[in-house]
Amino acid sequence: MSKILSARVILSSPGRNFTTLKIETEDGIYGVGDATVNGRELAVVAYLEEHVIPCLIGRDAHQIEDIWQYLYKGAYWRRGPITMCAIAAVDMALWDIKAKIAGLPLYQLLGGACRRGNLVYAHANGEDIEETLSEAEKYIAMGYRAVRLQCGVPGLKSTYGVTSDKARYEPAGTGLPAENIWSTEKYLRAVPQLFAAARETLGWDIHLLHDTHHRLTPIQAARLAKDLEPYRLFWLEDAVPAENQENFRLIRQHSTTPLAVGEVFNTIWDCKQLIEEQLIDYIRTAAVHAGGITQLRKIANFAALYNVRTGCHGATDLSPVTMAAALHFGLSVSNFGIQEFMHHTEETNRVFPHSYVFEDGYLHPGEKPGLGVDIDEDLARSFPYQRAYLPINRLEDGTMHDW
Ligand code: CS2
Ligand code: MG
């Protein structure tokens, strides 16, 4: 028995907002969990402080599954990003505590390593094809074996995934949501040209990925997937919004380009049909948004029945705590696919010291007991929270669209 003595939420903004839960036990062991929902941070803070933490005090920190079920079923109002992120933060912190008590890196408790490390992909972006490919060449020179390419679209002022100041892509901005303008027609003309040039310049020994970011209709996505077939992408991500999972049937009928989806999903129910009908090839659910490591393992085991592999979300608005959880989880599952690795800022890495290391295109979680990540609370306090919003997206005629 390792009784939970206290728990608190730490809100900090080292370059961008992060919400972290810290749970401490009576024998002085603590665990950390990521509770960040980009653009809705305070909703999770309130959910944790008002509705979750009072129910944790006095419980046995070892009872991870029971606490998960208690928080999931006990809420009555199940599912949703805020609820499942709060549960995720508790789950990650409890796994951190359990592994620390065992004196083992978490992956050893999850079944041990299935491979030498987690294959990761970097993000290369540019205003035009030339700039995008030169960014990609930098990552290849650093040893990356996989790179996501996002490029400006001729005729559009901005597009998803492309930074204007060559800083790392961070979509949340303070002040009210920025309004982006989108044209699917211009985008659909541009992407095949990007990947034709990429294969010409970068060759075939590098995995190439692309994120459409929920912006197409099924037939438009089918056309893009078909147009991209000659360039053998590792995956085409978020081709269409996935509330209606059967939308992917149409894409599947027309193309063999592998499909990835799931970063916005928060329970196994959001992806059950996509997996059992083999409408996708990679499931992108992340520990922080999909109920933690406990649910991530259930999703991965279900996906394995249908030869669907993992491809966890790993953008900079998921903290190094989630990255660490993803690496322990990824190392331990047989149907691991790839892990997104978008470098956090130096100030973020100082607030969240961690033991994961990049080597030769792979990320390894390290051998420290637990998750191998911590939060420097004093330093965290020096970066006060600032309300921030993700952008919104409209078509050129003003129609509200998916960002
Ligand atoms: C993106 C994210 O990393 C990805 O694949 O979809 O950058 C996403 O836009 C952000 O996580 C939203 O907060
Ligand atoms: Mg994405």
XYZ file of C-alpha atoms and ligand atoms in Angstrom:
417
model
C 0.000 0.000 0.000
C 1.330 3.432 -0.883
C -1.226 5.935 0.318
C -1.750 9.141 -1.669
C -1.066 12.058 0.671
C -1.496 15.033 -1.660
C -1.812 16.127 -5.265
C -1.468 19.517 -6.922
C -1.623 21.094 -10.345
C 1.309 23.139 -11.656
C 0.493 25.539 -14.488
C 3.509 26.964 -16.295
C 4.323 28.595 -19.611
C 7.965 28.016 -20.668
C 7.406 29.123 -24.265
C 3.851 27.722 -24.200
C 1.327 26.585 -21.549
C 1.695 23.233 -19.805
C -0.492 21.789 -17.056
C 1.180 19.215 -14.825
C -0.262 17.097 -12.025
C 2.023 16.024 -9.186
C 0.836 13.250 -6.846
C 2.739 12.530 -3.617
C 2.482 9.465 -1.392
C 2.907 9.134 2.361
C 6.354 7.544 1.878
C 7.597 10.620 0.008
C 7.465 9.203 -3.532
C 5.884 11.469 -6.159
C 4.771 11.031 -9.721
C 4.018 13.514 -12.501
C 1.328 13.513 -15.166
C 0.743 15.777 -18.160
C -2.695 17.462 -18.107
C -2.293 19.851 -21.039
C -5.157 20.528 -23.447
C -3.833 23.229 -25.770
C -6.127 26.274 -25.597
C -8.336 24.878 -22.806
C -5.774 24.517 -19.994
C -7.808 26.007 -17.131
C -10.717 23.646 -17.796
C -8.480 20.718 -16.892
C -7.030 22.565 -13.886
C -10.556 23.068 -12.507
C -11.569 19.486 -13.306
C -8.569 18.149 -11.427
C -8.626 20.527 -8.466
C -12.389 20.580 -7.908
C -13.475 17.106 -8.942
C -10.574 14.646 -9.018
C -7.944 15.450 -6.399
C -10.349 15.307 -3.390
C -11.221 11.698 -4.444
C -7.552 10.663 -4.656
C -6.400 11.499 -1.127
C -5.985 8.371 0.995
C -6.233 5.936 -1.929
C -3.547 3.328 -2.647
C -1.381 4.713 -5.461
C -0.735 1.144 -6.634
C -4.376 0.661 -7.677
C -3.951 2.272 -11.077
C -6.708 0.361 -12.911
C -9.239 0.769 -10.098
C -8.555 4.518 -9.841
C -8.878 4.780 -13.638
C -12.259 3.028 -13.553
C -13.349 5.087 -10.548
C -12.579 8.375 -12.352
C -14.075 7.161 -15.662
C -17.276 5.502 -14.446
C -17.609 7.635 -11.333
C -17.965 10.858 -13.338
C -21.197 9.600 -14.944
C -20.530 12.142 -17.742
C -17.983 10.018 -19.573
C -15.395 10.707 -22.259
C -14.388 14.049 -23.792
C -10.989 15.822 -23.927
C -11.147 17.534 -20.531
C -12.295 14.488 -18.540
C -9.937 12.057 -20.282
C -6.968 14.419 -19.981
C -7.545 14.722 -16.229
C -7.733 10.929 -15.943
C -4.606 10.698 -18.109
C -2.623 12.947 -15.785
C -3.551 10.840 -12.747
C -2.735 7.656 -14.676
C 0.707 8.828 -15.795
C 1.575 10.016 -12.280
C 0.535 6.700 -10.729
C 2.566 4.673 -13.229
C 5.504 6.985 -12.465
C 5.094 6.271 -8.721
C 4.706 2.507 -9.190
C 7.856 2.270 -11.308
C 9.817 4.476 -8.893
C 8.816 2.202 -5.989
C 9.875 -0.811 -8.080
C 13.172 0.960 -8.883
C 12.635 0.301 -12.594
C 12.201 2.417 -15.740
C 8.492 2.209 -16.526
C 8.911 0.236 -19.757
C 10.198 -2.693 -17.687
C 6.891 -2.808 -15.792
C 4.965 -2.645 -19.089
C 6.611 -5.838 -20.376
C 10.145 -4.778 -21.215
C 11.675 -3.544 -24.453
C 10.496 -4.964 -27.804
C 13.222 -3.054 -29.723
C 16.325 -0.908 -29.274
C 14.406 2.383 -29.243
C 11.430 4.292 -30.667
C 11.766 5.287 -34.322
C 10.870 8.996 -34.398
C 9.943 11.510 -37.057
C 10.924 15.168 -37.122
C 8.995 18.123 -38.533
C 10.408 19.936 -41.570
C 8.501 22.903 -42.864
C 9.073 25.849 -45.179
C 7.330 28.616 -47.033
C 8.123 26.848 -50.315
C 9.340 23.449 -51.546
C 12.998 24.436 -51.621
C 12.969 25.703 -48.027
C 11.006 22.673 -46.823
C 13.436 20.212 -48.379
C 16.485 22.040 -47.070
C 14.944 21.824 -43.577
C 14.389 18.097 -44.168
C 18.021 17.659 -45.185
C 19.094 19.179 -41.850
C 17.101 16.544 -39.940
C 18.412 13.744 -42.135
C 21.941 14.974 -41.410
C 21.081 14.785 -37.677
C 20.284 11.102 -38.117
C 16.496 11.141 -38.477
C 15.105 8.245 -40.519
C 11.667 9.849 -40.902
C 10.583 13.436 -41.581
C 7.163 15.074 -41.849
C 6.956 17.641 -44.629
C 4.619 20.646 -44.392
C 4.947 23.396 -46.986
C 3.405 26.769 -47.738
C 0.608 26.712 -50.331
C 0.985 29.140 -53.259
C -1.805 31.713 -53.017
C -2.394 31.228 -49.268
C -0.972 33.595 -46.628
C -0.486 30.761 -44.129
C -1.176 27.068 -43.719
C -0.999 24.431 -40.999
C 2.452 23.423 -39.832
C 4.483 26.192 -41.448
C 6.199 28.722 -39.201
C 6.705 32.260 -40.470
C 9.789 32.938 -38.316
C 11.570 29.541 -38.672
C 10.983 28.965 -34.951
C 9.469 25.596 -34.069
C 5.814 25.438 -35.032
C 3.664 26.466 -32.085
C 0.097 27.219 -33.130
C -1.282 28.620 -29.876
C -1.193 32.413 -29.655
C -2.139 34.789 -26.820
C -5.084 37.057 -27.551
C -8.193 35.779 -29.337
C -7.911 32.966 -31.916
C -6.007 33.964 -35.059
C -8.135 33.562 -38.200
C -6.497 31.558 -40.996
C -7.806 31.393 -44.574
C -7.838 28.075 -46.435
C -8.273 26.818 -49.986
C -8.517 23.078 -50.520
C -8.100 23.487 -54.285
C -4.797 25.350 -53.919
C -3.632 22.824 -51.313
C -4.494 19.757 -53.423
C -2.472 21.186 -56.326
C 0.566 21.870 -54.151
C 1.071 18.705 -52.076
C 1.851 16.196 -54.867
C 4.456 18.653 -56.225
C 6.090 18.791 -52.779
C 6.454 15.018 -52.556
C 7.572 14.582 -56.166
C 10.359 17.078 -55.436
C 11.065 15.410 -52.098
C 11.672 11.994 -53.600
C 13.774 13.596 -56.349
C 15.924 15.457 -53.803
C 15.892 13.274 -50.676
C 15.707 9.865 -52.313
C 13.923 6.764 -51.051
C 15.813 5.857 -47.882
C 13.896 8.336 -45.754
C 10.329 7.879 -44.461
C 8.161 10.821 -45.503
C 4.959 11.815 -43.698
C 2.341 14.512 -44.176
C -0.433 15.953 -42.017
C -3.564 17.192 -43.807
C -4.922 18.293 -40.449
C -8.603 17.333 -40.855
C -9.239 19.640 -43.830
C -10.551 17.507 -46.691
C -13.770 15.770 -47.624
C -13.511 11.995 -48.103
C -13.355 12.175 -51.907
C -10.786 15.000 -51.802
C -8.734 12.896 -49.373
C -9.095 9.884 -51.664
C -7.808 11.948 -54.565
C -4.824 13.255 -52.569
C -3.973 9.785 -51.238
C -4.070 8.452 -54.805
C -1.978 11.351 -56.141
C 0.631 10.634 -53.437
C 0.875 6.872 -54.071
C 3.943 7.145 -56.370
C 5.885 8.808 -53.524
C 5.299 5.983 -51.020
C 4.477 8.070 -47.917
C 4.906 6.462 -44.517
C 1.492 7.958 -43.749
C -1.034 10.634 -44.656
C -2.415 12.005 -41.371
C -5.834 13.353 -40.408
C -7.045 13.269 -44.007
C -10.607 14.042 -42.905
C -12.271 14.969 -39.588
C -12.918 11.608 -37.928
C -16.135 12.051 -35.958
C -17.756 9.886 -38.636
C -15.319 6.974 -38.720
C -16.946 5.441 -41.828
C -15.714 8.422 -43.882
C -12.411 6.566 -44.113
C -14.050 3.757 -46.145
C -14.130 6.001 -49.216
C -10.442 6.912 -48.894
C -9.524 3.256 -48.384
C -11.390 2.205 -51.527
C -9.284 4.492 -53.688
C -5.769 4.316 -52.360
C -3.015 2.291 -50.726
C -1.381 5.333 -49.128
C -1.176 4.454 -45.399
C -3.530 6.495 -43.202
C -2.981 7.789 -39.665
C -5.529 9.416 -37.364
C -6.311 9.867 -33.716
C -4.447 12.701 -32.040
C -7.754 14.330 -31.089
C -9.320 11.060 -29.887
C -9.783 10.561 -26.166
C -11.161 7.038 -25.808
C -10.977 3.684 -27.603
C -14.552 4.274 -28.791
C -13.345 7.113 -31.040
C -11.285 4.636 -33.070
C -12.966 1.229 -32.624
C -14.593 1.163 -36.089
C -11.517 2.629 -37.798
C -9.409 -0.188 -36.365
C -11.774 -3.156 -36.704
C -12.607 -2.246 -40.316
C -8.881 -1.689 -40.970
C -9.667 1.778 -42.320
C -6.400 3.126 -40.922
C -2.822 1.891 -40.568
C -1.654 3.953 -37.553
C -3.512 5.087 -34.468
C -2.235 8.400 -33.099
C -3.839 8.543 -29.655
C -1.531 10.111 -27.054
C -1.173 9.388 -23.341
C -2.166 12.926 -22.324
C -5.427 13.105 -24.302
C -6.559 9.456 -24.343
C -6.792 8.581 -20.664
C -3.128 7.826 -20.001
C -0.907 4.782 -20.387
C -3.618 2.439 -19.109
C -6.008 3.180 -21.980
C -3.210 3.567 -24.528
C -2.215 -0.048 -23.870
C -5.795 -1.222 -24.393
C -5.999 0.677 -27.691
C -2.658 -0.753 -28.838
C -3.689 -4.318 -27.958
C -6.992 -3.914 -29.833
C -5.156 -2.357 -32.791
C -2.706 -5.274 -32.880
C -5.591 -7.660 -33.700
C -6.088 -5.741 -36.975
C -2.437 -5.044 -37.850
C -2.852 -1.381 -36.987
C 0.276 0.143 -35.481
C 0.850 2.972 -33.029
C 1.993 6.439 -34.061
C 1.514 8.564 -30.945
C 1.044 12.291 -31.243
C 4.100 14.195 -29.993
C 3.726 17.898 -30.774
C 5.240 20.591 -28.564
C 1.899 21.213 -26.816
C 2.254 17.758 -25.252
C 4.766 18.143 -22.452
C 7.997 16.160 -21.973
C 6.003 14.140 -19.418
C 3.801 12.811 -22.234
C 6.868 12.289 -24.417
C 8.453 10.183 -21.679
C 5.232 8.189 -21.201
C 5.005 7.640 -24.968
C 8.566 6.321 -25.122
C 8.110 3.801 -22.302
C 4.771 2.725 -23.819
C 6.173 2.582 -27.374
C 9.161 0.478 -26.348
C 6.876 -2.066 -24.686
C 4.267 -2.721 -27.416
C 4.801 -5.150 -30.283
C 2.773 -3.107 -32.811
C 4.733 0.104 -32.391
C 4.831 2.154 -35.594
C 6.554 5.481 -35.072
C 6.700 8.319 -32.528
C 6.307 12.004 -33.377
C 9.143 14.057 -31.898
C 8.782 17.796 -32.251
C 11.616 19.368 -30.225
C 10.493 21.317 -27.171
C 12.141 24.675 -26.482
C 15.248 24.859 -24.292
C 13.211 26.611 -21.583
C 10.628 23.793 -21.658
C 13.361 21.190 -21.340
C 14.800 23.085 -18.353
C 11.410 23.073 -16.619
C 10.999 19.364 -17.422
C 14.412 17.671 -17.014
C 14.215 14.186 -18.541
C 16.269 11.096 -19.295
C 15.083 10.341 -22.841
C 17.826 10.502 -25.461
C 17.926 10.703 -29.264
C 20.371 8.460 -31.069
C 20.611 7.423 -34.705
C 16.968 8.198 -35.462
C 15.552 6.572 -32.318
C 14.425 7.983 -28.976
C 15.008 5.880 -25.858
C 13.299 6.717 -22.528
C 16.453 6.040 -20.509
C 16.931 3.813 -17.460
C 15.856 6.125 -14.634
C 13.201 4.608 -12.336
C 9.699 5.765 -13.246
C 8.953 7.946 -16.280
C 12.407 9.541 -16.084
C 11.027 13.063 -16.220
C 10.556 15.695 -13.521
C 9.259 19.228 -13.133
C 11.382 22.001 -11.640
C 8.618 23.758 -9.712
C 10.606 26.896 -8.870
C 11.584 27.380 -12.493
C 8.026 26.493 -13.596
C 6.670 29.290 -11.418
C 8.897 31.797 -13.214
C 6.884 31.203 -16.430
C 3.356 32.340 -15.580
C 0.358 31.010 -17.506
C -1.065 33.191 -20.269
C -4.381 32.348 -21.882
C -3.744 31.204 -25.441
C -5.894 29.910 -28.288
C -5.351 27.687 -31.271
C -6.190 29.431 -34.565
C -9.495 28.980 -36.357
C -9.803 28.377 -40.096
C -12.174 29.780 -42.709
C -12.544 29.113 -46.426
C -11.869 32.007 -48.774
C -15.611 32.762 -48.882
C -15.697 33.030 -45.076
C -17.207 29.618 -44.321
C -15.944 28.214 -41.010
C -13.696 25.221 -41.728
C -11.525 22.758 -39.771
C -8.231 24.105 -38.513
C -0.314 18.329 -35.212
C -0.265 19.130 -33.946
O 1.648 17.299 -34.422
C 0.662 17.168 -35.158
O 0.431 16.184 -35.856
O -1.559 17.907 -35.608
O 0.720 20.104 -34.125
C -1.560 19.832 -33.550
O -1.844 20.839 -34.489
C -1.389 20.448 -32.172
O -1.036 19.431 -31.267
C -2.659 21.147 -31.727
O -2.492 21.655 -30.424
Mg -1.492 16.038 -36.606
